[in-house]
Amino acid sequence: MATLAFDLYGTLVDPIGVREQLAVALDEATAAVVAQLWRQRQLEYTFRLTAMGSYHDFNWVTRRSLADTVTALGLDVALPTQESVVAAYDHLSPLPDVGPGLKLLRQSGHRCVVLSNGTPTMIEACLNNSGLLDYIDSWISADTVRAFKPAPQVYQNAADIIGQPITEIRLVSSNPFDVIGAKAAGMMTAWVNRTGAFFETFGPAPDMVASSFGELAHLLISVERPVE
Ligand code: LAC
């Protein structure tokens, strides 16, 4: 049975939830915009660092991208407030369909690991505080190879740590760039598309598409049930 490697931010937990902490310093509409632009800038910095062959860990990237987003928008968010917003990253809420779906997958014998750009400390805190740790066998951080998704070494390193051929591991993510990157590196993929978004056309289509973790569990359990 394939090992399932789950993306963390945007797939298991909601990074846009930080708008609640941002709303301490900003009006709600601005906080929502900053949360979205921060996330985009955070990912852009990971892509650019990796393309440059340069590395700062995801905690650094998360801090710098928040500071730069706030500055670029001409907003006044004091440093202690920025610190508390970054700290909220360790307390992001799980998306509501995740717990029940993971429970079904675990019960059906799937090995469930997290594969994230987050540092090991960030991943552990996030899983612990979200209550998802009970459903997860282990976690693997891109930090080990000092590069970010979708660099192929991130996915290959996960396969090496899991101890299975990369072709026997399925990356589950809501982020199309992650799904395309995992496929390019040799993994099977599943895209969790909760919003009815379109899938980018420059990479191969996902091997599986589910609108929720409930549907994902149903699909995986029926696909991988041994034929009698
Ligand atoms: C992660 C980011 C890409 O968890 O969402 O790796």
Short mmCIF file of C-alpha atoms and ligand atoms in Angstrom, two decimals:
data_model
loop_
_atom_site.label_atom_id
_atom_site.label_comp_id
_atom_site.label_asym_id
_atom_site.label_seq_id
_atom_site.Cartn_x
_atom_site.Cartn_y
_atom_site.Cartn_z
CA MET A 1 0.00 0.00 0.00
CA ALA A 2 1.31 3.46 -0.91
CA THR A 3 2.60 5.71 1.83
CA LEU A 4 0.73 9.01 1.86
CA ALA A 5 2.87 12.14 2.19
CA PHE A 6 0.72 15.12 3.14
CA ASP A 7 1.55 18.74 2.54
CA LEU A 8 0.93 20.78 5.69
CA TYR A 9 0.12 24.45 5.04
CA GLY A 10 -3.03 24.85 2.96
CA THR A 11 -3.69 21.10 2.90
CA LEU A 12 -3.96 20.02 6.56
CA VAL A 13 -4.13 23.46 8.22
CA ASP A 14 -5.27 26.86 7.02
CA PRO A 15 -2.46 29.45 6.81
CA ILE A 16 -4.94 32.19 5.94
CA GLY A 17 -6.29 31.78 9.50
CA VAL A 18 -3.56 34.23 10.58
CA ARG A 19 -5.89 37.02 9.49
CA GLU A 20 -7.41 36.80 12.98
CA GLN A 21 -4.09 37.80 14.59
CA LEU A 22 -3.53 40.42 11.88
CA ALA A 23 -6.93 41.90 12.71
CA VAL A 24 -5.52 42.95 16.09
CA ALA A 25 -3.55 45.63 14.22
CA LEU A 26 -5.53 46.05 10.99
CA ASP A 27 -9.15 46.29 9.97
CA GLU A 28 -10.62 42.93 8.98
CA ALA A 29 -10.65 43.52 5.21
CA THR A 30 -7.01 44.65 5.20
CA ALA A 31 -6.05 41.73 7.46
CA ALA A 32 -7.60 39.31 4.96
CA VAL A 33 -5.69 40.89 2.06
CA VAL A 34 -2.40 40.84 4.00
CA ALA A 35 -2.90 37.17 4.92
CA GLN A 36 -3.30 36.25 1.22
CA LEU A 37 -0.42 38.42 -0.03
CA TRP A 38 1.84 37.24 2.77
CA ARG A 39 1.22 33.61 1.83
CA GLN A 40 1.97 34.37 -1.85
CA ARG A 41 5.16 36.23 -0.96
CA GLN A 42 6.22 33.47 1.45
CA LEU A 43 5.94 30.87 -1.34
CA GLU A 44 7.63 33.20 -3.85
CA TYR A 45 10.60 33.58 -1.50
CA THR A 46 10.90 29.79 -1.18
CA PHE A 47 10.88 29.42 -4.98
CA ARG A 48 13.42 32.21 -5.46
CA LEU A 49 15.80 31.03 -2.75
CA THR A 50 15.81 27.53 -4.21
CA ALA A 51 16.29 28.81 -7.77
CA MET A 52 19.25 30.86 -6.48
CA GLY A 53 20.78 27.83 -4.77
CA SER A 54 20.47 29.80 -1.53
CA TYR A 55 18.77 28.80 1.72
CA HIS A 56 17.12 30.33 4.77
CA ASP A 57 14.73 28.16 6.74
CA PHE A 58 10.94 28.46 6.54
CA ASN A 59 10.73 30.31 9.83
CA TRP A 60 13.04 33.02 8.43
CA VAL A 61 11.09 33.08 5.16
CA THR A 62 7.80 33.41 7.05
CA ARG A 63 9.11 36.36 9.10
CA ARG A 64 10.76 38.18 6.17
CA SER A 65 7.78 37.74 3.89
CA LEU A 66 5.41 39.17 6.51
CA ALA A 67 7.68 42.16 7.17
CA ASP A 68 8.05 42.82 3.43
CA THR A 69 4.33 42.43 2.73
CA VAL A 70 3.48 44.96 5.43
CA THR A 71 6.14 47.40 4.18
CA ALA A 72 5.14 46.99 0.53
CA LEU A 73 1.54 47.87 1.41
CA GLY A 74 2.64 50.89 3.49
CA LEU A 75 1.01 49.47 6.62
CA ASP A 76 2.07 50.10 10.18
CA VAL A 77 2.28 46.81 12.08
CA ALA A 78 4.59 47.00 15.10
CA LEU A 79 7.32 44.36 15.41
CA PRO A 80 5.84 42.72 18.54
CA THR A 81 2.55 42.33 16.67
CA GLN A 82 4.38 40.80 13.70
CA GLU A 83 6.06 38.38 16.13
CA SER A 84 2.70 37.33 17.56
CA VAL A 85 1.32 36.84 14.05
CA VAL A 86 4.29 34.63 13.13
CA ALA A 87 3.81 32.72 16.40
CA ALA A 88 0.22 32.04 15.31
CA TYR A 89 1.68 29.86 12.56
CA ASP A 90 2.23 27.20 15.23
CA HIS A 91 -1.48 27.33 16.12
CA LEU A 92 -3.17 27.18 12.74
CA SER A 93 -6.52 25.41 12.76
CA PRO A 94 -6.92 22.13 10.93
CA LEU A 95 -9.27 22.29 7.94
CA PRO A 96 -12.49 20.65 9.17
CA ASP A 97 -12.50 17.65 6.81
CA VAL A 98 -8.91 16.65 7.64
CA GLY A 99 -9.26 14.86 11.01
CA PRO A 100 -12.11 12.52 9.97
CA GLY A 101 -10.41 11.74 6.61
CA LEU A 102 -7.05 10.98 8.21
CA LYS A 103 -8.74 8.78 10.78
CA LEU A 104 -10.33 6.67 8.02
CA LEU A 105 -7.04 6.44 6.15
CA ARG A 106 -5.17 5.35 9.25
CA GLN A 107 -7.85 2.78 10.10
CA SER A 108 -7.52 1.32 6.59
CA GLY A 109 -3.80 0.75 7.14
CA HIS A 110 -2.28 3.69 5.27
CA ARG A 111 1.00 5.07 6.52
CA CYS A 112 0.53 8.83 6.84
CA VAL A 113 3.49 11.20 6.96
CA VAL A 114 3.75 14.96 6.60
CA LEU A 115 6.15 16.42 4.03
CA SER A 116 6.47 20.16 4.47
CA ASN A 117 8.65 23.17 3.83
CA GLY A 118 8.21 24.00 7.53
CA THR A 119 11.13 23.49 9.89
CA PRO A 120 10.92 20.37 12.07
CA THR A 121 10.05 22.60 15.05
CA MET A 122 7.26 24.36 13.13
CA ILE A 123 5.80 21.09 11.82
CA GLU A 124 5.82 19.43 15.24
CA ALA A 125 4.23 22.45 16.95
CA CYS A 126 1.58 22.77 14.25
CA LEU A 127 0.63 19.08 14.39
CA ASN A 128 0.63 19.08 18.17
CA ASN A 129 -1.48 22.21 18.56
CA SER A 130 -3.94 21.27 15.80
CA GLY A 131 -4.60 17.85 17.32
CA LEU A 132 -3.49 16.12 14.10
CA LEU A 133 -0.43 14.45 15.60
CA ASP A 134 -2.51 11.39 16.56
CA TYR A 135 -3.13 10.63 12.87
CA ILE A 136 0.40 11.11 11.63
CA ASP A 137 3.17 8.49 11.74
CA SER A 138 6.07 10.91 11.21
CA TRP A 139 7.03 14.15 9.51
CA ILE A 140 9.76 15.12 7.10
CA SER A 141 11.01 18.66 6.62
CA ALA A 142 12.47 20.16 3.45
CA ASP A 143 15.00 21.70 5.85
CA THR A 144 16.94 18.41 5.77
CA VAL A 145 18.03 19.13 2.19
CA ARG A 146 18.13 22.94 2.58
CA ALA A 147 15.85 23.49 -0.40
CA PHE A 148 12.12 24.00 -0.81
CA LYS A 149 9.38 22.32 -2.80
CA PRO A 150 9.11 21.79 -5.72
CA ALA A 151 12.86 20.95 -5.87
CA PRO A 152 13.08 17.22 -6.69
CA GLN A 153 15.53 16.53 -3.87
CA VAL A 154 12.81 17.41 -1.33
CA TYR A 155 10.60 14.58 -2.61
CA GLN A 156 13.48 12.14 -3.14
CA ASN A 157 14.74 12.79 0.39
CA ALA A 158 11.27 11.95 1.69
CA ALA A 159 11.34 8.64 -0.20
CA ASP A 160 14.81 7.90 1.20
CA ILE A 161 13.65 8.59 4.76
CA ILE A 162 10.41 6.63 4.31
CA GLY A 163 12.47 3.78 2.83
CA GLN A 164 10.21 3.06 -0.14
CA PRO A 165 10.71 3.68 -3.87
CA ILE A 166 9.50 7.19 -4.76
CA THR A 167 6.96 5.66 -7.16
CA GLU A 168 5.22 3.97 -4.22
CA ILE A 169 4.62 7.22 -2.35
CA ARG A 170 1.63 9.48 -3.01
CA LEU A 171 1.92 13.19 -2.32
CA VAL A 172 -1.39 14.67 -1.16
CA SER A 173 -1.59 18.44 -1.48
CA SER A 174 -3.99 21.29 -2.14
CA ASN A 175 -1.15 23.28 -3.73
CA PRO A 176 -0.91 22.60 -7.50
CA PHE A 177 2.79 23.54 -7.58
CA ASP A 178 3.43 20.82 -5.01
CA VAL A 179 1.38 18.22 -6.90
CA ILE A 180 3.23 19.01 -10.17
CA GLY A 181 6.61 19.00 -8.41
CA ALA A 182 6.00 15.66 -6.71
CA LYS A 183 4.89 14.09 -10.00
CA ALA A 184 7.98 15.44 -11.78
CA ALA A 185 10.13 13.86 -9.06
CA GLY A 186 8.39 10.48 -9.51
CA MET A 187 5.65 10.34 -6.84
CA MET A 188 2.00 9.49 -7.36
CA THR A 189 -0.21 12.45 -6.54
CA ALA A 190 -3.59 13.46 -5.20
CA TRP A 191 -4.89 17.02 -5.41
CA VAL A 192 -7.36 18.10 -2.73
CA ASN A 193 -9.37 20.80 -4.49
CA ARG A 194 -11.82 22.13 -1.90
CA THR A 195 -12.69 25.29 -3.80
CA GLY A 196 -13.35 24.06 -7.33
CA ALA A 197 -10.18 25.78 -8.55
CA PHE A 198 -8.65 25.04 -11.94
CA PHE A 199 -5.45 23.03 -12.20
CA GLU A 200 -2.48 24.74 -13.84
CA THR A 201 -1.78 23.44 -17.34
CA PHE A 202 2.01 23.42 -17.46
CA GLY A 203 2.38 20.14 -15.60
CA PRO A 204 0.74 16.73 -15.76
CA ALA A 205 -2.75 16.43 -14.29
CA PRO A 206 -2.94 14.96 -10.77
CA ASP A 207 -3.38 11.18 -10.58
CA MET A 208 -6.35 11.68 -8.29
CA VAL A 209 -8.60 14.65 -7.44
CA ALA A 210 -10.77 14.88 -4.34
CA SER A 211 -12.95 17.73 -3.12
CA SER A 212 -12.33 16.87 0.53
CA PHE A 213 -10.39 14.51 2.78
CA GLY A 214 -13.56 12.43 3.10
CA GLU A 215 -13.64 11.88 -0.67
CA LEU A 216 -9.88 11.31 -0.68
CA ALA A 217 -10.22 8.55 1.92
CA HIS A 218 -13.07 6.97 -0.03
CA LEU A 219 -11.10 7.03 -3.30
CA LEU A 220 -7.87 5.74 -1.78
CA ILE A 221 -9.55 2.98 0.17
CA SER A 222 -11.43 1.75 -2.94
CA VAL A 223 -8.39 2.08 -5.25
CA GLU A 224 -6.07 0.25 -2.90
CA ARG A 225 -8.43 -2.44 -1.58
CA PRO A 226 -6.86 -5.78 -2.55
CA VAL A 227 -8.81 -7.52 -5.30
CA GLU A 228 -10.32 -10.78 -3.92
C1 LAC B 1 4.26 23.16 2.89
C2 LAC B 1 3.83 24.37 2.12
C3 LAC B 1 4.23 24.31 0.70
O1 LAC B 1 3.66 22.80 3.91
O2 LAC B 1 2.46 24.51 2.13
O3 LAC B 1 5.25 22.57 2.48
#
